[in-house]
Amino acid sequence: MTTPGPLRSWESLAEFWDAKQGDDGDTWHRTLINPGVWSVLGDVRGLRVLDQACGNGAFSRQMARRGAHVVGMDASAPIVALASQREARSPLGIVYHVGDVSSTPQLPDGSFDVVLSKMALMDMPDGVAEAALREAGRLLKPGGRLVAAIIHPCFEGPDAAWVTEKAGPDTRVWRKVGRYREHVQMLCPWRAPDGSRFYTFMYHRPLAWYVRAVSSAGVAVTAVEEPGPTDEFYREDNEGQLIAQVPLHIVFEAKKLR
Ligand SMILES: C[S@@+](CC[C@H](N)C(=O)[O-])C[C@H]1O[C@@H](n2cnc3c(N)ncnc32)[C@H](O)[C@@H]1O
């Protein structure tokens, strides 16, 4: 695949991601995605939570502050080092591991009340994402919950774009999508603080793929949320009016039945 700019691995992006997310998350996480995740997660006090692909641990720390016992895992050793530094500076009892969440034999069956996967499954190729969901199913106690936030595959994917049209005093908005049913390796654009662009790989697959993968993992979908802009998001980002009409993220909860 030819790229319009440098392609970066998550490993090489540890400093960038840690600076971007800080302790609370950037605008999109803090004021749009995280409120949607919290509305599905609910009260985590006393729960044992695995944060799969935890990044710099910003959300692990939020869950720990609300009383969860959190284990964070990420495949990038440098980002786990930065998460661990945050933990050392301001301890919340979080245990971090470097590891691929698609294969976690070191963690015993049924050892978590909640497995969280926030904005990471779409960064994994099909086989890896499927295995990560399977691991989530294995690691959950009966009655435990998988909570996953991903880019909304119905509205973000190959060829997706906003289409806006002035209609008198109103602006009408559509979301154009194409090639929805295809599994497509895509480029996710990022902007460095100096304004330069770079890309990571992300993987589009239809929503039905996720539901099938979740069901195969032995968990049943019990809730779905499509985060809408909060007042803060409207103030901090100019896509608020658009996202108010069409969601770009989806959060789902799936319960392990036995
Ligand atoms: C977009 S970041 C999200 C981080 C964090 N969950 C958050 O919401 O800020 C995606 C993360 O997934 C991690 N990742 C990708 N594939 C992984 C895998 N197979 N196992 C563990 N971590 C993985 C990357 O290293 C990166 O830190």
PDB file of C-alpha atoms and ligand atoms in Angstrom:
ATOM      1  CA  MET A   1       0.000   0.000   0.000  1.00  0.00           C
ATOM      2  CA  THR A   2       1.431   3.429  -0.893  1.00  0.00           C
ATOM      3  CA  THR A   3       0.922   5.957   1.875  1.00  0.00           C
ATOM      4  CA  PRO A   4       0.516   9.742   1.578  1.00  0.00           C
ATOM      5  CA  GLY A   5       2.935  10.149   4.512  1.00  0.00           C
ATOM      6  CA  PRO A   6       5.010   8.127   6.965  1.00  0.00           C
ATOM      7  CA  LEU A   7       3.450   4.942   8.327  1.00  0.00           C
ATOM      8  CA  ARG A   8       4.113   4.529  12.057  1.00  0.00           C
ATOM      9  CA  SER A   9       3.855   1.566  14.402  1.00  0.00           C
ATOM     10  CA  TRP A  10       2.141   1.935  17.777  1.00  0.00           C
ATOM     11  CA  GLU A  11       5.489   1.091  19.403  1.00  0.00           C
ATOM     12  CA  SER A  12       7.075   4.160  17.850  1.00  0.00           C
ATOM     13  CA  LEU A  13       4.153   6.367  18.920  1.00  0.00           C
ATOM     14  CA  ALA A  14       4.413   5.934  22.691  1.00  0.00           C
ATOM     15  CA  GLU A  15       5.604   9.493  23.435  1.00  0.00           C
ATOM     16  CA  PHE A  16       3.088  10.993  20.992  1.00  0.00           C
ATOM     17  CA  TRP A  17       0.175   9.001  22.440  1.00  0.00           C
ATOM     18  CA  ASP A  18       1.127   9.690  26.063  1.00  0.00           C
ATOM     19  CA  ALA A  19       1.427  13.441  25.419  1.00  0.00           C
ATOM     20  CA  LYS A  20      -1.874  13.439  23.475  1.00  0.00           C
ATOM     21  CA  GLN A  21      -3.889  11.509  26.062  1.00  0.00           C
ATOM     22  CA  GLY A  22      -2.232  12.820  29.238  1.00  0.00           C
ATOM     23  CA  ASP A  23      -4.043  11.708  32.377  1.00  0.00           C
ATOM     24  CA  ASP A  24      -7.603  12.483  31.211  1.00  0.00           C
ATOM     25  CA  GLY A  25      -7.643  11.744  27.482  1.00  0.00           C
ATOM     26  CA  ASP A  26      -7.665  14.170  24.555  1.00  0.00           C
ATOM     27  CA  THR A  27     -10.836  16.046  23.537  1.00  0.00           C
ATOM     28  CA  TRP A  28     -12.272  13.111  21.574  1.00  0.00           C
ATOM     29  CA  HIS A  29     -11.664  10.592  24.352  1.00  0.00           C
ATOM     30  CA  ARG A  30     -12.461  12.827  27.337  1.00  0.00           C
ATOM     31  CA  THR A  31     -15.573  14.554  26.023  1.00  0.00           C
ATOM     32  CA  LEU A  32     -17.050  12.102  23.492  1.00  0.00           C
ATOM     33  CA  ILE A  33     -15.861   8.486  23.700  1.00  0.00           C
ATOM     34  CA  ASN A  34     -15.249   8.118  27.462  1.00  0.00           C
ATOM     35  CA  PRO A  35     -18.696   9.414  28.523  1.00  0.00           C
ATOM     36  CA  GLY A  36     -20.198   6.771  26.194  1.00  0.00           C
ATOM     37  CA  VAL A  37     -17.975   4.094  27.709  1.00  0.00           C
ATOM     38  CA  TRP A  38     -18.896   5.155  31.241  1.00  0.00           C
ATOM     39  CA  SER A  39     -22.596   5.033  30.442  1.00  0.00           C
ATOM     40  CA  VAL A  40     -22.169   1.353  29.539  1.00  0.00           C
ATOM     41  CA  LEU A  41     -19.585   0.466  32.198  1.00  0.00           C
ATOM     42  CA  GLY A  42     -21.526   1.910  35.123  1.00  0.00           C
ATOM     43  CA  ASP A  43     -20.228   1.457  38.655  1.00  0.00           C
ATOM     44  CA  VAL A  44     -16.846  -0.307  38.681  1.00  0.00           C
ATOM     45  CA  ARG A  45     -16.212  -0.111  42.422  1.00  0.00           C
ATOM     46  CA  GLY A  46     -14.607  -3.327  43.684  1.00  0.00           C
ATOM     47  CA  LEU A  47     -14.564  -4.919  40.223  1.00  0.00           C
ATOM     48  CA  ARG A  48     -11.518  -6.619  38.764  1.00  0.00           C
ATOM     49  CA  VAL A  49     -10.977  -5.090  35.319  1.00  0.00           C
ATOM     50  CA  LEU A  50      -8.608  -5.969  32.497  1.00  0.00           C
ATOM     51  CA  ASP A  51      -7.908  -2.947  30.268  1.00  0.00           C
ATOM     52  CA  GLN A  52      -6.937  -4.653  26.988  1.00  0.00           C
ATOM     53  CA  ALA A  53      -4.624  -2.460  24.864  1.00  0.00           C
ATOM     54  CA  CYS A  54      -4.552   0.170  27.602  1.00  0.00           C
ATOM     55  CA  GLY A  55      -2.226   2.648  25.864  1.00  0.00           C
ATOM     56  CA  ASN A  56      -0.778   5.091  28.413  1.00  0.00           C
ATOM     57  CA  GLY A  57      -3.328   3.945  31.000  1.00  0.00           C
ATOM     58  CA  ALA A  58      -5.387   7.154  31.011  1.00  0.00           C
ATOM     59  CA  PHE A  59      -8.650   5.200  31.232  1.00  0.00           C
ATOM     60  CA  SER A  60      -7.138   2.514  33.500  1.00  0.00           C
ATOM     61  CA  ARG A  61      -6.429   5.352  35.916  1.00  0.00           C
ATOM     62  CA  GLN A  62      -9.980   6.682  35.693  1.00  0.00           C
ATOM     63  CA  MET A  63     -11.363   3.243  36.492  1.00  0.00           C
ATOM     64  CA  ALA A  64      -8.924   2.814  39.388  1.00  0.00           C
ATOM     65  CA  ARG A  65      -9.911   6.233  40.760  1.00  0.00           C
ATOM     66  CA  ARG A  66     -13.511   4.993  40.755  1.00  0.00           C
ATOM     67  CA  GLY A  67     -12.538   1.959  42.832  1.00  0.00           C
ATOM     68  CA  ALA A  68     -11.777  -0.770  40.254  1.00  0.00           C
ATOM     69  CA  HIS A  69      -8.830  -3.157  40.632  1.00  0.00           C
ATOM     70  CA  VAL A  70      -7.209  -2.673  37.246  1.00  0.00           C
ATOM     71  CA  VAL A  71      -4.771  -4.729  35.214  1.00  0.00           C
ATOM     72  CA  GLY A  72      -3.619  -2.953  32.050  1.00  0.00           C
ATOM     73  CA  MET A  73      -2.010  -4.695  29.089  1.00  0.00           C
ATOM     74  CA  ASP A  74      -0.574  -3.300  25.883  1.00  0.00           C
ATOM     75  CA  ALA A  75       1.668  -4.787  23.196  1.00  0.00           C
ATOM     76  CA  SER A  76       3.840  -1.669  23.081  1.00  0.00           C
ATOM     77  CA  ALA A  77       6.610  -1.867  25.707  1.00  0.00           C
ATOM     78  CA  PRO A  78       7.360   1.895  25.487  1.00  0.00           C
ATOM     79  CA  ILE A  79       3.725   2.889  26.127  1.00  0.00           C
ATOM     80  CA  VAL A  80       3.501   0.467  29.065  1.00  0.00           C
ATOM     81  CA  ALA A  81       6.705   2.045  30.435  1.00  0.00           C
ATOM     82  CA  LEU A  82       5.023   5.478  30.277  1.00  0.00           C
ATOM     83  CA  ALA A  83       1.844   4.115  31.899  1.00  0.00           C
ATOM     84  CA  SER A  84       3.991   2.574  34.648  1.00  0.00           C
ATOM     85  CA  GLN A  85       5.763   5.907  35.191  1.00  0.00           C
ATOM     86  CA  ARG A  86       2.376   7.569  35.721  1.00  0.00           C
ATOM     87  CA  GLU A  87       1.504   4.824  38.201  1.00  0.00           C
ATOM     88  CA  ALA A  88       4.852   5.290  40.021  1.00  0.00           C
ATOM     89  CA  ARG A  89       4.322   9.077  40.235  1.00  0.00           C
ATOM     90  CA  SER A  90       0.786   8.753  41.526  1.00  0.00           C
ATOM     91  CA  PRO A  91      -0.013   5.172  42.609  1.00  0.00           C
ATOM     92  CA  LEU A  92      -3.523   3.802  42.115  1.00  0.00           C
ATOM     93  CA  GLY A  93      -2.675   0.104  42.466  1.00  0.00           C
ATOM     94  CA  ILE A  94      -2.759  -0.617  38.706  1.00  0.00           C
ATOM     95  CA  VAL A  95      -0.667  -3.542  37.488  1.00  0.00           C
ATOM     96  CA  TYR A  96       0.614  -3.173  33.915  1.00  0.00           C
ATOM     97  CA  HIS A  97       1.879  -5.906  31.595  1.00  0.00           C
ATOM     98  CA  VAL A  98       3.481  -5.760  28.171  1.00  0.00           C
ATOM     99  CA  GLY A  99       1.634  -8.310  26.085  1.00  0.00           C
ATOM    100  CA  ASP A 100      -0.422  -9.144  23.055  1.00  0.00           C
ATOM    101  CA  VAL A 101      -4.050  -9.243  24.220  1.00  0.00           C
ATOM    102  CA  SER A 102      -4.832 -11.922  21.640  1.00  0.00           C
ATOM    103  CA  SER A 103      -2.792 -14.466  23.607  1.00  0.00           C
ATOM    104  CA  THR A 104      -2.707 -14.166  27.380  1.00  0.00           C
ATOM    105  CA  PRO A 105      -2.112 -17.669  28.771  1.00  0.00           C
ATOM    106  CA  GLN A 106      -0.507 -16.069  31.855  1.00  0.00           C
ATOM    107  CA  LEU A 107      -3.971 -14.834  32.939  1.00  0.00           C
ATOM    108  CA  PRO A 108      -6.265 -17.538  34.353  1.00  0.00           C
ATOM    109  CA  ASP A 109      -9.764 -18.363  33.069  1.00  0.00           C
ATOM    110  CA  GLY A 110     -12.591 -16.475  34.738  1.00  0.00           C
ATOM    111  CA  SER A 111     -10.339 -14.006  36.544  1.00  0.00           C
ATOM    112  CA  PHE A 112     -12.048 -10.693  35.619  1.00  0.00           C
ATOM    113  CA  ASP A 113     -15.443  -9.075  36.202  1.00  0.00           C
ATOM    114  CA  VAL A 114     -14.919  -6.725  33.260  1.00  0.00           C
ATOM    115  CA  VAL A 115     -12.689  -6.782  30.198  1.00  0.00           C
ATOM    116  CA  LEU A 116     -12.477  -3.350  28.607  1.00  0.00           C
ATOM    117  CA  SER A 117     -11.248  -2.802  25.070  1.00  0.00           C
ATOM    118  CA  LYS A 118     -11.275   0.910  24.292  1.00  0.00           C
ATOM    119  CA  MET A 119     -10.508   2.114  20.765  1.00  0.00           C
ATOM    120  CA  ALA A 120      -8.166  -0.742  19.972  1.00  0.00           C
ATOM    121  CA  LEU A 121      -9.957  -3.620  18.185  1.00  0.00           C
ATOM    122  CA  MET A 122     -10.042  -1.686  14.909  1.00  0.00           C
ATOM    123  CA  ASP A 123      -6.254  -1.319  15.157  1.00  0.00           C
ATOM    124  CA  MET A 124      -5.866  -5.109  15.016  1.00  0.00           C
ATOM    125  CA  PRO A 125      -6.065  -7.334  11.918  1.00  0.00           C
ATOM    126  CA  ASP A 126      -9.099  -9.659  11.830  1.00  0.00           C
ATOM    127  CA  GLY A 127      -7.381 -12.733  13.316  1.00  0.00           C
ATOM    128  CA  VAL A 128      -5.823 -10.741  16.159  1.00  0.00           C
ATOM    129  CA  ALA A 129      -9.057  -8.889  17.018  1.00  0.00           C
ATOM    130  CA  GLU A 130     -11.011 -12.150  16.932  1.00  0.00           C
ATOM    131  CA  ALA A 131      -8.466 -13.799  19.257  1.00  0.00           C
ATOM    132  CA  ALA A 132      -8.531 -10.780  21.604  1.00  0.00           C
ATOM    133  CA  LEU A 133     -12.325 -11.126  21.878  1.00  0.00           C
ATOM    134  CA  ARG A 134     -11.960 -14.868  22.446  1.00  0.00           C
ATOM    135  CA  GLU A 135      -9.462 -14.156  25.244  1.00  0.00           C
ATOM    136  CA  ALA A 136     -11.893 -11.648  26.751  1.00  0.00           C
ATOM    137  CA  GLY A 137     -14.561 -14.363  26.807  1.00  0.00           C
ATOM    138  CA  ARG A 138     -12.183 -16.823  28.462  1.00  0.00           C
ATOM    139  CA  LEU A 139     -10.965 -14.336  31.076  1.00  0.00           C
ATOM    140  CA  LEU A 140     -14.436 -13.239  32.199  1.00  0.00           C
ATOM    141  CA  LYS A 141     -16.174 -14.756  35.199  1.00  0.00           C
ATOM    142  CA  PRO A 142     -19.699 -16.055  34.558  1.00  0.00           C
ATOM    143  CA  GLY A 143     -21.873 -12.926  34.511  1.00  0.00           C
ATOM    144  CA  GLY A 144     -18.822 -10.779  33.733  1.00  0.00           C
ATOM    145  CA  ARG A 145     -18.905  -8.167  30.978  1.00  0.00           C
ATOM    146  CA  LEU A 146     -16.875  -7.250  27.949  1.00  0.00           C
ATOM    147  CA  VAL A 147     -17.152  -3.517  27.204  1.00  0.00           C
ATOM    148  CA  ALA A 148     -15.663  -2.457  23.888  1.00  0.00           C
ATOM    149  CA  ALA A 149     -15.497   0.909  22.119  1.00  0.00           C
ATOM    150  CA  ILE A 150     -14.586   1.010  18.453  1.00  0.00           C
ATOM    151  CA  ILE A 151     -14.873   3.329  15.496  1.00  0.00           C
ATOM    152  CA  HIS A 152     -18.440   2.885  14.236  1.00  0.00           C
ATOM    153  CA  PRO A 153     -18.039   0.561  11.252  1.00  0.00           C
ATOM    154  CA  CYS A 154     -21.376   1.648   9.758  1.00  0.00           C
ATOM    155  CA  PHE A 155     -20.287   5.280   9.414  1.00  0.00           C
ATOM    156  CA  GLU A 156     -16.492   5.247   9.311  1.00  0.00           C
ATOM    157  CA  GLY A 157     -14.579   3.145   6.835  1.00  0.00           C
ATOM    158  CA  PRO A 158     -13.280   3.112   3.304  1.00  0.00           C
ATOM    159  CA  ASP A 159     -14.598   6.099   1.332  1.00  0.00           C
ATOM    160  CA  ALA A 160     -16.529   7.479   4.341  1.00  0.00           C
ATOM    161  CA  ALA A 161     -16.802  11.277   4.480  1.00  0.00           C
ATOM    162  CA  TRP A 162     -19.128  14.057   5.588  1.00  0.00           C
ATOM    163  CA  VAL A 163     -21.302  15.579   2.908  1.00  0.00           C
ATOM    164  CA  THR A 164     -22.841  18.906   3.897  1.00  0.00           C
ATOM    165  CA  GLU A 165     -25.236  21.044   1.891  1.00  0.00           C
ATOM    166  CA  LYS A 166     -26.603  24.503   2.573  1.00  0.00           C
ATOM    167  CA  ALA A 167     -30.404  24.395   2.381  1.00  0.00           C
ATOM    168  CA  GLY A 168     -31.616  27.961   3.027  1.00  0.00           C
ATOM    169  CA  PRO A 169     -30.690  28.839   6.625  1.00  0.00           C
ATOM    170  CA  ASP A 170     -29.996  25.177   7.448  1.00  0.00           C
ATOM    171  CA  THR A 171     -27.021  22.964   6.809  1.00  0.00           C
ATOM    172  CA  ARG A 172     -27.968  19.428   5.903  1.00  0.00           C
ATOM    173  CA  VAL A 173     -25.511  16.652   6.706  1.00  0.00           C
ATOM    174  CA  TRP A 174     -25.009  13.215   5.300  1.00  0.00           C
ATOM    175  CA  ARG A 175     -22.386  10.632   5.948  1.00  0.00           C
ATOM    176  CA  LYS A 176     -21.236   9.036   2.718  1.00  0.00           C
ATOM    177  CA  VAL A 177     -20.072   5.413   3.115  1.00  0.00           C
ATOM    178  CA  GLY A 178     -18.852   2.873   0.611  1.00  0.00           C
ATOM    179  CA  ARG A 179     -17.429  -0.638   0.444  1.00  0.00           C
ATOM    180  CA  TYR A 180     -19.092  -1.267   3.826  1.00  0.00           C
ATOM    181  CA  ARG A 181     -19.161  -5.054   3.522  1.00  0.00           C
ATOM    182  CA  GLU A 182     -15.475  -5.358   2.642  1.00  0.00           C
ATOM    183  CA  HIS A 183     -12.672  -6.082   5.075  1.00  0.00           C
ATOM    184  CA  VAL A 184     -10.232  -3.280   4.313  1.00  0.00           C
ATOM    185  CA  GLN A 185      -6.855  -2.338   5.726  1.00  0.00           C
ATOM    186  CA  MET A 186      -7.003   1.448   5.939  1.00  0.00           C
ATOM    187  CA  LEU A 187      -4.748   4.311   6.903  1.00  0.00           C
ATOM    188  CA  CYS A 188      -5.691   6.258  10.006  1.00  0.00           C
ATOM    189  CA  PRO A 189      -4.358   9.835   9.794  1.00  0.00           C
ATOM    190  CA  TRP A 190      -2.780  11.572  12.804  1.00  0.00           C
ATOM    191  CA  ARG A 191      -1.285  15.029  13.186  1.00  0.00           C
ATOM    192  CA  ALA A 192       1.948  15.578  15.130  1.00  0.00           C
ATOM    193  CA  PRO A 193       2.302  18.724  17.303  1.00  0.00           C
ATOM    194  CA  ASP A 194       4.444  20.275  14.535  1.00  0.00           C
ATOM    195  CA  GLY A 195       1.518  19.861  12.108  1.00  0.00           C
ATOM    196  CA  SER A 196       3.046  17.012  10.091  1.00  0.00           C
ATOM    197  CA  ARG A 197       0.862  14.066   9.161  1.00  0.00           C
ATOM    198  CA  PHE A 198       1.535  10.394   9.747  1.00  0.00           C
ATOM    199  CA  TYR A 199      -0.521   7.219   9.584  1.00  0.00           C
ATOM    200  CA  THR A 200      -1.239   3.984  11.422  1.00  0.00           C
ATOM    201  CA  PHE A 201      -2.998   0.979   9.974  1.00  0.00           C
ATOM    202  CA  MET A 202      -6.589   0.343  10.927  1.00  0.00           C
ATOM    203  CA  TYR A 203      -8.957  -2.381   9.839  1.00  0.00           C
ATOM    204  CA  HIS A 204     -12.510  -1.936   8.648  1.00  0.00           C
ATOM    205  CA  ARG A 205     -14.991  -4.825   8.847  1.00  0.00           C
ATOM    206  CA  PRO A 206     -18.764  -4.740   9.017  1.00  0.00           C
ATOM    207  CA  LEU A 207     -20.680  -4.582  12.282  1.00  0.00           C
ATOM    208  CA  ALA A 208     -22.007  -8.113  11.746  1.00  0.00           C
ATOM    209  CA  TRP A 209     -18.399  -9.366  11.881  1.00  0.00           C
ATOM    210  CA  TYR A 210     -18.026  -7.921  15.393  1.00  0.00           C
ATOM    211  CA  VAL A 211     -21.314  -9.415  16.573  1.00  0.00           C
ATOM    212  CA  ARG A 212     -20.328 -12.831  15.206  1.00  0.00           C
ATOM    213  CA  ALA A 213     -16.842 -12.631  16.782  1.00  0.00           C
ATOM    214  CA  VAL A 214     -18.329 -11.609  20.123  1.00  0.00           C
ATOM    215  CA  SER A 215     -20.892 -14.441  20.022  1.00  0.00           C
ATOM    216  CA  SER A 216     -18.140 -16.947  19.162  1.00  0.00           C
ATOM    217  CA  ALA A 217     -16.259 -15.717  22.246  1.00  0.00           C
ATOM    218  CA  GLY A 218     -19.122 -16.978  24.431  1.00  0.00           C
ATOM    219  CA  VAL A 219     -20.494 -13.569  25.372  1.00  0.00           C
ATOM    220  CA  ALA A 220     -23.870 -12.132  24.361  1.00  0.00           C
ATOM    221  CA  VAL A 221     -24.419  -8.484  23.414  1.00  0.00           C
ATOM    222  CA  THR A 222     -26.530  -6.821  26.112  1.00  0.00           C
ATOM    223  CA  ALA A 223     -26.134  -3.086  25.446  1.00  0.00           C
ATOM    224  CA  VAL A 224     -25.073  -0.704  22.703  1.00  0.00           C
ATOM    225  CA  GLU A 225     -24.283   3.013  22.956  1.00  0.00           C
ATOM    226  CA  GLU A 226     -23.447   5.421  20.130  1.00  0.00           C
ATOM    227  CA  PRO A 227     -21.742   8.355  21.885  1.00  0.00           C
ATOM    228  CA  GLY A 228     -23.068  11.799  21.045  1.00  0.00           C
ATOM    229  CA  PRO A 229     -21.322  15.110  21.651  1.00  0.00           C
ATOM    230  CA  THR A 230     -21.274  16.458  25.186  1.00  0.00           C
ATOM    231  CA  ASP A 231     -21.408  20.235  25.818  1.00  0.00           C
ATOM    232  CA  GLU A 232     -17.634  20.144  26.262  1.00  0.00           C
ATOM    233  CA  PHE A 233     -17.174  18.416  22.910  1.00  0.00           C
ATOM    234  CA  TYR A 234     -19.281  21.086  21.177  1.00  0.00           C
ATOM    235  CA  ARG A 235     -17.081  23.748  22.756  1.00  0.00           C
ATOM    236  CA  GLU A 236     -13.769  22.079  21.966  1.00  0.00           C
ATOM    237  CA  ASP A 237     -14.295  20.546  18.507  1.00  0.00           C
ATOM    238  CA  ASN A 238     -16.080  21.797  15.410  1.00  0.00           C
ATOM    239  CA  GLU A 239     -17.474  18.359  14.475  1.00  0.00           C
ATOM    240  CA  GLY A 240     -20.096  18.493  17.244  1.00  0.00           C
ATOM    241  CA  GLN A 241     -23.000  19.434  14.951  1.00  0.00           C
ATOM    242  CA  LEU A 242     -22.079  16.627  12.575  1.00  0.00           C
ATOM    243  CA  ILE A 243     -21.630  13.917  15.213  1.00  0.00           C
ATOM    244  CA  ALA A 244     -24.919  15.016  16.801  1.00  0.00           C
ATOM    245  CA  GLN A 245     -26.508  13.619  13.643  1.00  0.00           C
ATOM    246  CA  VAL A 246     -24.314  10.630  12.805  1.00  0.00           C
ATOM    247  CA  PRO A 247     -22.233   8.754  15.426  1.00  0.00           C
ATOM    248  CA  LEU A 248     -18.639   7.884  14.619  1.00  0.00           C
ATOM    249  CA  HIS A 249     -18.138   5.497  17.561  1.00  0.00           C
ATOM    250  CA  ILE A 250     -19.997   2.568  19.023  1.00  0.00           C
ATOM    251  CA  VAL A 251     -19.684   1.059  22.497  1.00  0.00           C
ATOM    252  CA  PHE A 252     -21.070  -2.362  23.203  1.00  0.00           C
ATOM    253  CA  GLU A 253     -21.434  -4.515  26.274  1.00  0.00           C
ATOM    254  CA  ALA A 254     -21.507  -8.305  26.059  1.00  0.00           C
ATOM    255  CA  LYS A 255     -22.159 -10.591  28.999  1.00  0.00           C
ATOM    256  CA  LYS A 256     -20.678 -13.992  29.707  1.00  0.00           C
ATOM    257  CA  LEU A 257     -23.693 -16.128  30.377  1.00  0.00           C
ATOM    258  CA  ARG A 258     -22.023 -19.089  32.091  1.00  0.00           C
TER     259      ARG A 258
HETATM  260  C1  LIG B   1      -5.647   3.909  19.761  1.00  0.00           C
HETATM  261  S1  LIG B   1      -4.640   3.236  21.046  1.00  0.00           S
HETATM  262  C2  LIG B   1      -5.858   3.116  22.347  1.00  0.00           C
HETATM  263  C3  LIG B   1      -5.236   3.047  23.711  1.00  0.00           C
HETATM  264  C4  LIG B   1      -6.204   3.099  24.879  1.00  0.00           C
HETATM  265  N1  LIG B   1      -7.097   1.971  24.930  1.00  0.00           N
HETATM  266  C5  LIG B   1      -6.983   4.395  24.884  1.00  0.00           C
HETATM  267  O1  LIG B   1      -8.221   4.357  24.715  1.00  0.00           O
HETATM  268  O2  LIG B   1      -6.347   5.460  25.021  1.00  0.00           O
HETATM  269  C6  LIG B   1      -4.470   1.553  20.532  1.00  0.00           C
HETATM  270  C7  LIG B   1      -3.545   0.745  21.419  1.00  0.00           C
HETATM  271  O3  LIG B   1      -3.693  -0.637  21.076  1.00  0.00           O
HETATM  272  C8  LIG B   1      -2.449  -1.264  21.283  1.00  0.00           C
HETATM  273  N2  LIG B   1      -2.480  -2.562  20.598  1.00  0.00           N
HETATM  274  C9  LIG B   1      -2.675  -2.797  19.286  1.00  0.00           C
HETATM  275  N3  LIG B   1      -2.670  -4.128  19.044  1.00  0.00           N
HETATM  276  C10 LIG B   1      -2.499  -4.749  20.246  1.00  0.00           C
HETATM  277  C11 LIG B   1      -2.434  -6.105  20.665  1.00  0.00           C
HETATM  278  N4  LIG B   1      -2.567  -7.116  19.779  1.00  0.00           N
HETATM  279  N5  LIG B   1      -2.246  -6.376  21.968  1.00  0.00           N
HETATM  280  C12 LIG B   1      -2.115  -5.361  22.861  1.00  0.00           C
HETATM  281  N6  LIG B   1      -2.160  -4.058  22.523  1.00  0.00           N
HETATM  282  C13 LIG B   1      -2.362  -3.751  21.238  1.00  0.00           C
HETATM  283  C14 LIG B   1      -1.449  -0.257  20.762  1.00  0.00           C
HETATM  284  O4  LIG B   1      -0.132  -0.493  21.224  1.00  0.00           O
HETATM  285  C15 LIG B   1      -2.052   1.047  21.272  1.00  0.00           C
HETATM  286  O5  LIG B   1      -1.508   1.394  22.525  1.00  0.00           O
END
